[in-house]
mmCIF file of C-alpha atoms and ligand atoms in Angstrom:
data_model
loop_
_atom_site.group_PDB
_atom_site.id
_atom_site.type_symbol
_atom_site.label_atom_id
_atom_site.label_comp_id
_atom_site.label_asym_id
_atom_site.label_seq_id
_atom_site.Cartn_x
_atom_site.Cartn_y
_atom_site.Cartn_z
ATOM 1 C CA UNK A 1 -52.505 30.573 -32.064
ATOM 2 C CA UNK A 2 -50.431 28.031 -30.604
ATOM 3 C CA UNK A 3 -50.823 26.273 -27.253
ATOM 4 C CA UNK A 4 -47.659 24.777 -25.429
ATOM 5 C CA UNK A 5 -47.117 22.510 -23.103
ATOM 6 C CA UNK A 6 -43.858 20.670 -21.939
ATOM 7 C CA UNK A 7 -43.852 18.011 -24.530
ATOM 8 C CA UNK A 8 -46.490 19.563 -27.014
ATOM 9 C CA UNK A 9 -46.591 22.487 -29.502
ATOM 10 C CA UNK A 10 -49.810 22.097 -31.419
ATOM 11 C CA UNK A 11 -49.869 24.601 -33.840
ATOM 12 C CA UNK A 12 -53.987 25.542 -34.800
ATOM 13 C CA UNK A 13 -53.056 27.033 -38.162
ATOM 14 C CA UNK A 14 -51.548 24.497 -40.109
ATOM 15 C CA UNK A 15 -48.300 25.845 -41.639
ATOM 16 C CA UNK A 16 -46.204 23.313 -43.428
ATOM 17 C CA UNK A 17 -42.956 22.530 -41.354
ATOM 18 C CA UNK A 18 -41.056 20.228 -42.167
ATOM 19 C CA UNK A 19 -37.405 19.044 -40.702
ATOM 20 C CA UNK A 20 -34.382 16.597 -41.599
ATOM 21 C CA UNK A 21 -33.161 14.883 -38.741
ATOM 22 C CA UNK A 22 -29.805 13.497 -38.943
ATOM 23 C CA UNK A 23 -28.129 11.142 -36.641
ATOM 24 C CA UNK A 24 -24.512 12.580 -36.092
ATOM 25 C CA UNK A 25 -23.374 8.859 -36.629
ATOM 26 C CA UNK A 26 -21.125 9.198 -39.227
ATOM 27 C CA UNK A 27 -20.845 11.878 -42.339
ATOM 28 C CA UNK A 28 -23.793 12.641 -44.916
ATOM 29 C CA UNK A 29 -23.857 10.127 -47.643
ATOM 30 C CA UNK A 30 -25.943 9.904 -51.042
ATOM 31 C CA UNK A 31 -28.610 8.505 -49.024
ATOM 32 C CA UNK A 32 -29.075 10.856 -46.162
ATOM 33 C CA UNK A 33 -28.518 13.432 -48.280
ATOM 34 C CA UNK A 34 -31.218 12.677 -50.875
ATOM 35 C CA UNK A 35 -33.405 12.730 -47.392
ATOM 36 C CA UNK A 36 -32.248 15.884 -46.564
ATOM 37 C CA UNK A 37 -32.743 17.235 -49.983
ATOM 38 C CA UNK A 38 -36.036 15.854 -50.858
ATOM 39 C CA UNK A 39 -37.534 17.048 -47.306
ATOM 40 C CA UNK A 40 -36.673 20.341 -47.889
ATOM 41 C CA UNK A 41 -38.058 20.880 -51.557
ATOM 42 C CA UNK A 42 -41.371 19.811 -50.258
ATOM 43 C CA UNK A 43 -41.209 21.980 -47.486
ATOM 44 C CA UNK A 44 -40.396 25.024 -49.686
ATOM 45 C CA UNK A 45 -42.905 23.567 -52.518
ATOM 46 C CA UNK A 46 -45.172 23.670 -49.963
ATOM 47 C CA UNK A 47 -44.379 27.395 -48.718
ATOM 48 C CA UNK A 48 -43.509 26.146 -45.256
ATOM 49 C CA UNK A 49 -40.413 25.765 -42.840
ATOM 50 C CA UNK A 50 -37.782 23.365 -43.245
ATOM 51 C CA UNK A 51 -35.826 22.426 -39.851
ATOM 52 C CA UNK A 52 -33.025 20.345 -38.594
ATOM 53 C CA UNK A 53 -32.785 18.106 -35.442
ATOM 54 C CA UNK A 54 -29.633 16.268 -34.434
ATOM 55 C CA UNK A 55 -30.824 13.457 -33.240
ATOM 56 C CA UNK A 56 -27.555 12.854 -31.089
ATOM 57 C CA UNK A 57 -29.248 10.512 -28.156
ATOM 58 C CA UNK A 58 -27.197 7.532 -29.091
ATOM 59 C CA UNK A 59 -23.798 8.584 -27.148
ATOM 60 C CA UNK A 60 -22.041 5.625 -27.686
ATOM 61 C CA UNK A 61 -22.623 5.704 -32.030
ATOM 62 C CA UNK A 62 -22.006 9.412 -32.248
ATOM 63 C CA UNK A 63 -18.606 10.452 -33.863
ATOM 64 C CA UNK A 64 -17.099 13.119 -32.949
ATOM 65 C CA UNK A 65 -17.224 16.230 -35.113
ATOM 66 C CA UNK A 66 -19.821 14.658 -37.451
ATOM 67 C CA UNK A 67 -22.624 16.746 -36.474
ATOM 68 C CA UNK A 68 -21.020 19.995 -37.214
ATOM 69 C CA UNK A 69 -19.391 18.162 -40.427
ATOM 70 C CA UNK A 70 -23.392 17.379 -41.072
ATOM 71 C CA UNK A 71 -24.287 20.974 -40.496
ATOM 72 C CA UNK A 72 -21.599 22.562 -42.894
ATOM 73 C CA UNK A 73 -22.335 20.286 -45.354
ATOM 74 C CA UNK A 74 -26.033 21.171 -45.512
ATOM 75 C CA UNK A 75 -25.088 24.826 -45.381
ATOM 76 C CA UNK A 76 -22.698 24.673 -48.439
ATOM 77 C CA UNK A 77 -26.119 22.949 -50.679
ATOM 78 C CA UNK A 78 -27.890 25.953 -49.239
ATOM 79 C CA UNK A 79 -29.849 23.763 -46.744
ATOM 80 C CA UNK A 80 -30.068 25.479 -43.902
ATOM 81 C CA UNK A 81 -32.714 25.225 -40.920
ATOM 82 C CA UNK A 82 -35.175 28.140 -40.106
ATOM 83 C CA UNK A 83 -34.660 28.021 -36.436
ATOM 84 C CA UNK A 84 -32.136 27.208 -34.631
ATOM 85 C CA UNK A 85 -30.888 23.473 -34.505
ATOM 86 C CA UNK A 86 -32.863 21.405 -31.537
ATOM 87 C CA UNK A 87 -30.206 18.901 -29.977
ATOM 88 C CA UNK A 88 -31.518 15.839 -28.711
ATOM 89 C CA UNK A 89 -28.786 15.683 -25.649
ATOM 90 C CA UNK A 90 -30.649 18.189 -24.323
ATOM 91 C CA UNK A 91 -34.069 17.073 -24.332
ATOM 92 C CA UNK A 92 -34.051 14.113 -21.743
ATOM 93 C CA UNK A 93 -36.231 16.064 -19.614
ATOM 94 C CA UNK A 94 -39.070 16.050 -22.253
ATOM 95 C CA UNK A 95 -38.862 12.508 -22.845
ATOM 96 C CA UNK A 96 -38.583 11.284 -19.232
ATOM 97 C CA UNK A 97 -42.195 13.286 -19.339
ATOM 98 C CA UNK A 98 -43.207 11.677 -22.183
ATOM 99 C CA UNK A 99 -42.690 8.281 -20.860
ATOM 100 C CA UNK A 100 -44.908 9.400 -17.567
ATOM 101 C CA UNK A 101 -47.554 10.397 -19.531
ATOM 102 C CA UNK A 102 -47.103 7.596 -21.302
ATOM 103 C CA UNK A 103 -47.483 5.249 -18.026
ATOM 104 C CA UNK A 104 -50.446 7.367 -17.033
ATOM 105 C CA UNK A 105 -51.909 6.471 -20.144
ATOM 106 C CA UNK A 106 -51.391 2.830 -19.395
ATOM 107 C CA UNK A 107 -49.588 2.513 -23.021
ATOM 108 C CA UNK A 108 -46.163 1.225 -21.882
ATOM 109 C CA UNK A 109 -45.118 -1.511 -19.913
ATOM 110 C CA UNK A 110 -41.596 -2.921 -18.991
ATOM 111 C CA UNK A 111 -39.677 -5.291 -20.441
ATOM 112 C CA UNK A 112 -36.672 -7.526 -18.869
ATOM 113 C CA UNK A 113 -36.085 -9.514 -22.299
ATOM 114 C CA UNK A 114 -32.679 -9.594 -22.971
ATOM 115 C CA UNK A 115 -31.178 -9.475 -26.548
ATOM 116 C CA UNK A 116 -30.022 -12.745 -26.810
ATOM 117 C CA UNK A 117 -33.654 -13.800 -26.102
ATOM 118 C CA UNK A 118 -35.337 -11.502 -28.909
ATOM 119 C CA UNK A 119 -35.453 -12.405 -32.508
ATOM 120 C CA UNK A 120 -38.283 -10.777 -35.000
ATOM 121 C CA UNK A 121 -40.912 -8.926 -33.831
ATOM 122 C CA UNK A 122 -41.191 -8.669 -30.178
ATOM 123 C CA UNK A 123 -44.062 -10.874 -29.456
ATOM 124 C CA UNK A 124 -45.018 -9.689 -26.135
ATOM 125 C CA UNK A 125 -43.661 -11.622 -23.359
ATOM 126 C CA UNK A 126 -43.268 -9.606 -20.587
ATOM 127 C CA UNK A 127 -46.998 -7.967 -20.969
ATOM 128 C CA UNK A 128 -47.679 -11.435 -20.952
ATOM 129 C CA UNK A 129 -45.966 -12.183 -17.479
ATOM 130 C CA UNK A 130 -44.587 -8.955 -16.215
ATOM 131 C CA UNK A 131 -41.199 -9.010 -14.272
ATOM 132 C CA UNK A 132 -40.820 -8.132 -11.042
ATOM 133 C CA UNK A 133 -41.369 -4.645 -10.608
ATOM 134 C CA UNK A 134 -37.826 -3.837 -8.957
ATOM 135 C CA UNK A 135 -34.904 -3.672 -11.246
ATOM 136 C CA UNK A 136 -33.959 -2.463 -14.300
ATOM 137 C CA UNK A 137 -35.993 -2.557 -17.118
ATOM 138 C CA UNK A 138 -36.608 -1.072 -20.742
ATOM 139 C CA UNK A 139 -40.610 0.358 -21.580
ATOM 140 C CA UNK A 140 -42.268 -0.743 -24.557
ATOM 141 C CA UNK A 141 -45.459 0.777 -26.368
ATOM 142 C CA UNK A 142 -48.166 -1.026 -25.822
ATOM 143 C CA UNK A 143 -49.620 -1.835 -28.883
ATOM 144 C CA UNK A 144 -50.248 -5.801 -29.291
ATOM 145 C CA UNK A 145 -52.316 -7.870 -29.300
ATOM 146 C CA UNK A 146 -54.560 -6.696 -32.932
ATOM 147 C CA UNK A 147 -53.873 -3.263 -32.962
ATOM 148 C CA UNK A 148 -53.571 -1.997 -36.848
ATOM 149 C CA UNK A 149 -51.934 1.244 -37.754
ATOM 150 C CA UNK A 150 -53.057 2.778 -41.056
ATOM 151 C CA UNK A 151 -51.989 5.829 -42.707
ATOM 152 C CA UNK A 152 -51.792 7.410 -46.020
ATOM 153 C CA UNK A 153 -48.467 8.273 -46.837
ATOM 154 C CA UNK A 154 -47.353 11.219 -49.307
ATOM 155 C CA UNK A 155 -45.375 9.602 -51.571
ATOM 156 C CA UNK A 156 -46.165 5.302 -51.174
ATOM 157 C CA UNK A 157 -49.520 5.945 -50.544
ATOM 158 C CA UNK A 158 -51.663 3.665 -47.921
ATOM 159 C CA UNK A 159 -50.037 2.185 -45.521
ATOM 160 C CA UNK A 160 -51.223 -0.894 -42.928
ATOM 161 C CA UNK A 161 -49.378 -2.156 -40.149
ATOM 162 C CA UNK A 162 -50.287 -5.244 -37.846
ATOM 163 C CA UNK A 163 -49.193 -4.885 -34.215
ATOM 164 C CA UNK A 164 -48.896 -8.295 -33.941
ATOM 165 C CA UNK A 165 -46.378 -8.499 -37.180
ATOM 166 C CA UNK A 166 -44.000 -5.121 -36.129
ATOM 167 C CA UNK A 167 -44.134 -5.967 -32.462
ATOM 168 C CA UNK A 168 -44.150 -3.413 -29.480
ATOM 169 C CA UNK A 169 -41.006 -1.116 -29.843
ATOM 170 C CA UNK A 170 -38.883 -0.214 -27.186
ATOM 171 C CA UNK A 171 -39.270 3.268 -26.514
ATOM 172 C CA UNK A 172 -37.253 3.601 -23.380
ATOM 173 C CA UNK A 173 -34.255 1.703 -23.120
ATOM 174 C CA UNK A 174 -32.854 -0.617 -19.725
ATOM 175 C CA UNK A 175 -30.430 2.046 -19.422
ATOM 176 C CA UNK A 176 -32.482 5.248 -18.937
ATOM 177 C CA UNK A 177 -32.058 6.985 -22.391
ATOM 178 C CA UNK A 178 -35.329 7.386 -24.327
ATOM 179 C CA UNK A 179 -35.345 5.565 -27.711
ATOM 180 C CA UNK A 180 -35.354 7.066 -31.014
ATOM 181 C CA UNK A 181 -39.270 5.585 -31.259
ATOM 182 C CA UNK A 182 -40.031 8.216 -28.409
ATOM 183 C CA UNK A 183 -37.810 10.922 -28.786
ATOM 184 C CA UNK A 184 -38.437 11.322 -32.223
ATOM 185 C CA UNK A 185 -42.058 11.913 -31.648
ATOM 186 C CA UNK A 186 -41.815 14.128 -28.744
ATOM 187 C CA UNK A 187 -39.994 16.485 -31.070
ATOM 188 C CA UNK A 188 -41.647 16.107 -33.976
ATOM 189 C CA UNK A 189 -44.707 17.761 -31.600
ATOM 190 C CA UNK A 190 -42.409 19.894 -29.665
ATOM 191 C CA UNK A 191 -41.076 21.514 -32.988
ATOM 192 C CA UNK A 192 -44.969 21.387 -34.583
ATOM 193 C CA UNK A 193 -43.995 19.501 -37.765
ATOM 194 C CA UNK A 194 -46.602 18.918 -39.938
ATOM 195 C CA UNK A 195 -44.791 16.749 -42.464
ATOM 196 C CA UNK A 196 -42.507 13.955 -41.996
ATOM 197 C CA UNK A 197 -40.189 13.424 -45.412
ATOM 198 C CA UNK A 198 -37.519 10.614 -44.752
ATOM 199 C CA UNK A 199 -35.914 7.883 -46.417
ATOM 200 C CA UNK A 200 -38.273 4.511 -46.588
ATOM 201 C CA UNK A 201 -36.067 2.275 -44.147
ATOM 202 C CA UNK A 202 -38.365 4.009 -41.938
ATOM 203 C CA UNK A 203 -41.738 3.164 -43.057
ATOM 204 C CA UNK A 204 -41.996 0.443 -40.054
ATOM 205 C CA UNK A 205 -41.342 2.830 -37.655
ATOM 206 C CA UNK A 206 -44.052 5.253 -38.865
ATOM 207 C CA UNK A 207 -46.168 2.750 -37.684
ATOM 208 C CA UNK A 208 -44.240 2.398 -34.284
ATOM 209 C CA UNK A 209 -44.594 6.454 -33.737
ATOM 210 C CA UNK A 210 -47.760 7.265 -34.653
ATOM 211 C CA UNK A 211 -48.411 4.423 -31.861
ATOM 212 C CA UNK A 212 -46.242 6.654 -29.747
ATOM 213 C CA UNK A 213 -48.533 9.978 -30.483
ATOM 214 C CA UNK A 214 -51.433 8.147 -30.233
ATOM 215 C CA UNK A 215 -50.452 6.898 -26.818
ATOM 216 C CA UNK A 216 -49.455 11.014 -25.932
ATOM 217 C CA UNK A 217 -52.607 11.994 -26.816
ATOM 218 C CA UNK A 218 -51.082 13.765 -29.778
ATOM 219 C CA UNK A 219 -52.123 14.371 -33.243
ATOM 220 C CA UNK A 220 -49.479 12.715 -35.546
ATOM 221 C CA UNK A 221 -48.279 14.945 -38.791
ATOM 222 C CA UNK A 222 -48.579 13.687 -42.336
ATOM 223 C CA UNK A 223 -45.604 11.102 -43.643
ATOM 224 C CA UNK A 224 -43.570 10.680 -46.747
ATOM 225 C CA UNK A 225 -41.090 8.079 -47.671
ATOM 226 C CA UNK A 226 -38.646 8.611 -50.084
ATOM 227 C CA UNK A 227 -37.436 5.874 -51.724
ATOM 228 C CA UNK A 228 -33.855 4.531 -49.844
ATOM 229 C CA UNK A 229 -30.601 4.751 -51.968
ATOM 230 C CA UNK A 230 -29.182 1.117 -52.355
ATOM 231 C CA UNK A 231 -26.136 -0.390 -54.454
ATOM 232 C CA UNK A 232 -26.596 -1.458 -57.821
ATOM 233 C CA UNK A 233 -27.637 -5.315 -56.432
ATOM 234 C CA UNK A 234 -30.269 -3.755 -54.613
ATOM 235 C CA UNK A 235 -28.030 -4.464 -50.909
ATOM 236 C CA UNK A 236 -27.689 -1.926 -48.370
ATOM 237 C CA UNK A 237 -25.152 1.002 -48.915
ATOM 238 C CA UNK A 238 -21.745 -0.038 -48.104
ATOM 239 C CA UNK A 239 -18.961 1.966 -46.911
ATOM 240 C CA UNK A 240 -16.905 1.539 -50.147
ATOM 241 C CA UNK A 241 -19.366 3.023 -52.836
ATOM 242 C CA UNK A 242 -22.545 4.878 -52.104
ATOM 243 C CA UNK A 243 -21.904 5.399 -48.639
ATOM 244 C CA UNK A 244 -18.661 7.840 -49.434
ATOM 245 C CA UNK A 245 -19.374 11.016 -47.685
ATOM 246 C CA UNK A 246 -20.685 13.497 -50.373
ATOM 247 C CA UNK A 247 -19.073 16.434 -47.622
ATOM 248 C CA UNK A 248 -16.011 16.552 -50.463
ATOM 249 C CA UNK A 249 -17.630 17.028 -53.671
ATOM 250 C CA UNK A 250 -18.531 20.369 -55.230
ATOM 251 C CA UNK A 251 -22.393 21.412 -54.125
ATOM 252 C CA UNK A 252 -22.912 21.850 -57.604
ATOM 253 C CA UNK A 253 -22.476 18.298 -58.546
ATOM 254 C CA UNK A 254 -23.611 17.019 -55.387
ATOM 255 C CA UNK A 255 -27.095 18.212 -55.930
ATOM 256 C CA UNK A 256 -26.885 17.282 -59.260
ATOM 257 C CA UNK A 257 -26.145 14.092 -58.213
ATOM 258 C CA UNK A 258 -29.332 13.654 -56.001
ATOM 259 C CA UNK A 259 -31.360 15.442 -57.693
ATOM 260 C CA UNK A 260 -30.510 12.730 -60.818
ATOM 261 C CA UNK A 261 -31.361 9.825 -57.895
ATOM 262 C CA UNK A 262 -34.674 11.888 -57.375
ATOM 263 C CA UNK A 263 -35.954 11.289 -60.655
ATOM 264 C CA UNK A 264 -34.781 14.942 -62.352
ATOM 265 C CA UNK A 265 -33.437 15.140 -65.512
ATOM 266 C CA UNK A 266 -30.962 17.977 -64.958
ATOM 267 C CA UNK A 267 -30.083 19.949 -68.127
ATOM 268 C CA UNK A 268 -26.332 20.341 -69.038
ATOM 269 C CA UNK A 269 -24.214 22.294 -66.702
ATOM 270 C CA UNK A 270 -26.713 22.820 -63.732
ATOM 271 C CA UNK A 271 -23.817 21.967 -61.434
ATOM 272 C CA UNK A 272 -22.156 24.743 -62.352
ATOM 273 C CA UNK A 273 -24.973 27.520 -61.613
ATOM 274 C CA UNK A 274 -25.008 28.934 -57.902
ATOM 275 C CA UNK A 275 -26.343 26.838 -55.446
ATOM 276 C CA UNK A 276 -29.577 28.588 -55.158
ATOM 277 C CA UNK A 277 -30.617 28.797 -58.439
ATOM 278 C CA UNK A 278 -29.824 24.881 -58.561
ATOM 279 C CA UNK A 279 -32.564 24.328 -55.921
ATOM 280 C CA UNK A 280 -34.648 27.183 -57.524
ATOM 281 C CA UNK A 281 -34.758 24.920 -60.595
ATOM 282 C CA UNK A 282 -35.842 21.487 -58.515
ATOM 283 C CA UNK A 283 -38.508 23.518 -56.878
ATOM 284 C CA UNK A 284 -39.740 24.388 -60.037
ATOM 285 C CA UNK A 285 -40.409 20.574 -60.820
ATOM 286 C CA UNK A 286 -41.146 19.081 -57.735
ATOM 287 C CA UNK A 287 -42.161 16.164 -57.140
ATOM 288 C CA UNK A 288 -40.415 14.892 -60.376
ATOM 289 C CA UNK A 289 -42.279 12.582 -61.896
ATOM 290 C CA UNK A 290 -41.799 8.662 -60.999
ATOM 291 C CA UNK A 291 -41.042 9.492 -57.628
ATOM 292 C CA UNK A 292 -44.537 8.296 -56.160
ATOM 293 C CA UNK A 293 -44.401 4.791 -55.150
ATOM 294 C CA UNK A 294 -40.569 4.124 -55.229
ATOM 295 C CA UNK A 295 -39.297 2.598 -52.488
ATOM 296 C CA UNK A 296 -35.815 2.234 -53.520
ATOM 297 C CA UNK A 297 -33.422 3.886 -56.470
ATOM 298 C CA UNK A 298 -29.845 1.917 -57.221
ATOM 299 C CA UNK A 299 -27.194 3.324 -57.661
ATOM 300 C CA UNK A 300 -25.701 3.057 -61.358
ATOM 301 C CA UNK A 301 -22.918 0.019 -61.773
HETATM 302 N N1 LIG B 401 -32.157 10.123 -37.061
HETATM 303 C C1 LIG B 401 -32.741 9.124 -37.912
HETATM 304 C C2 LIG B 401 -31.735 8.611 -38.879
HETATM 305 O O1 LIG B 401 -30.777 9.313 -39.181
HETATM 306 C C3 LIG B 401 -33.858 9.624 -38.788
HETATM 307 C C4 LIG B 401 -34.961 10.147 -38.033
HETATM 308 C C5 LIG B 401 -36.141 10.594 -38.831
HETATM 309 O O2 LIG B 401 -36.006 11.158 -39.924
HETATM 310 O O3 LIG B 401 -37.200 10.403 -38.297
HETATM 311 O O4 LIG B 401 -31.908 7.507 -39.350
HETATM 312 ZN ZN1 ZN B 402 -39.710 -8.595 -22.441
#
């Protein structure tokens, strides 16, 4: 049984379904694509649904013909979504909801800050002294003073998060497009995921989102971080190393190549077996062990 409503799916039977979410930014690289991979062997460990979102809200950063370069490239690894691709250009409707059940709620208030006068967390001015109520304005979640967010995640394990350190996100921005802290959530309930498996950049935003659900009246799903893919100095993925689209190599030795960042020791000449017997084998060992607890793998010099 499943009940519905605009910005809701809660689904009574809980069914594992999981989803990958890209942002059609740019190509997939070793790190996205270790997301994508990872969140779909637990969703298949698991028995349940894997889907994908294109999280394609951000106009402005979205490259042309990356999304459907995204899309192919997940097809050719034989990662393919269970129900047809949601589009986040075409939800606005559901998150311009969201944010009105949000301000019924009392869990949002508006903020006038301008960038120049943020740095770290947002420390609450404007609930503090709230601008005149004409004008444009961005909505944050009201979550500070003291609140703590606590959950156990699948792969780090317990998590705690102080309001007061992460600040109160921005979920809807100055110029009327929801944030990815809001629109994220409302789909994560819309599509009834159950299981959250990303990369660990966005362990801070858990916290952030299951504010968001909590503010919806919504029961949050379970999260997993997977640990983030970083150069051999432990930096950020640049442009000229890991961050080199993986859309050109073979899927044999792509998979290979995050399954080896996953913690699997792939026998000789895996790459060259048919993609679903590659993913056949993973499943078969999943999690691999010395993945719990990792928040970050380097790539080799
Ligand atoms: N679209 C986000 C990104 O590519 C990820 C969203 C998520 O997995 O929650 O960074
Ligand atoms: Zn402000």
């Amino acid at each position: 049984m499943k009940s519905s409503t605009a910005i809701g799916t809660t689904a009574t039977a809980e069914a594992y379904r999981g989803r990958f979410a890209p942002s059609p930014t740019g190509l997939l690289h070793q790190g996205s694509l270790l997301a994508a991979v990872g969140s779909w062997l637990d969703a298949r460990a698991h028995g349940g649904k894997w889907l994908v979102r294109m999280e394609d809200l951000d106009r402005p950063r979205t490259v042309a013909g990356a999304a459907e370069a995204i899309l192919r490239t997940l097809d050719a690894l034989g990662l393919t979504s269970d129900e047809p691709v949601l589009w986040q250009s075409s939800r606005g409707e559901a998150y311009a909801q969201a944010l009105e059940r949000l301000r019924a709620n009392h869990c949002v208030y508006r903020c006038t800050c301008t960038r120049s006068e943020l740095s770290g967390p947002y420390a609450g001015h404007c609930r503090m002294h709230p601008p005149p109520a004409d004008g444009p304005a961005a909505w944050r979640l009201l979550l500070s003073p003291h609140a703590r967010i606590d959950f156990d995640d699948l792969f780090q394990g317990q998590q705690s998060f102080n309001a007061d350190s992460i600040g109160d996100p921005v979920i809807f921005r100055r110029d009327g497009i929801a944030a990815y802290q809001l629109a994220v959530v409302v789909d994560d309930a819309f599509q009834g995921i159950t299981h959250v498996v990303r990369g660990a950049d966005l362990l801070e935003s858990t916290a952030w989102q299951i504010g968001v659900f909590r503010g919806l009246g919504l029961p949050a799903p379970r999260f997993g971080h997977l640990p983030l893919v970083v150069e051999p100095d432990g930096s950020k993925l640049s442009k000229s190393r890991g961050a080199q689209a993986v859309s050109g190599w073979p899927p044999g030795e792509a998979l290979e190549r995050i399954l080896t960042l996953l913690g699997y020791s792939p026998p000789a000449g895996l790459r060259h077996e048919p993609v679903p017997r590659i993913l056949d084998w993973a499943l078969s060992g999943w999690p691999p062990a010395g993945l719990a607890g990792r928040r970050a793998i380097a790539l080799a010099t």
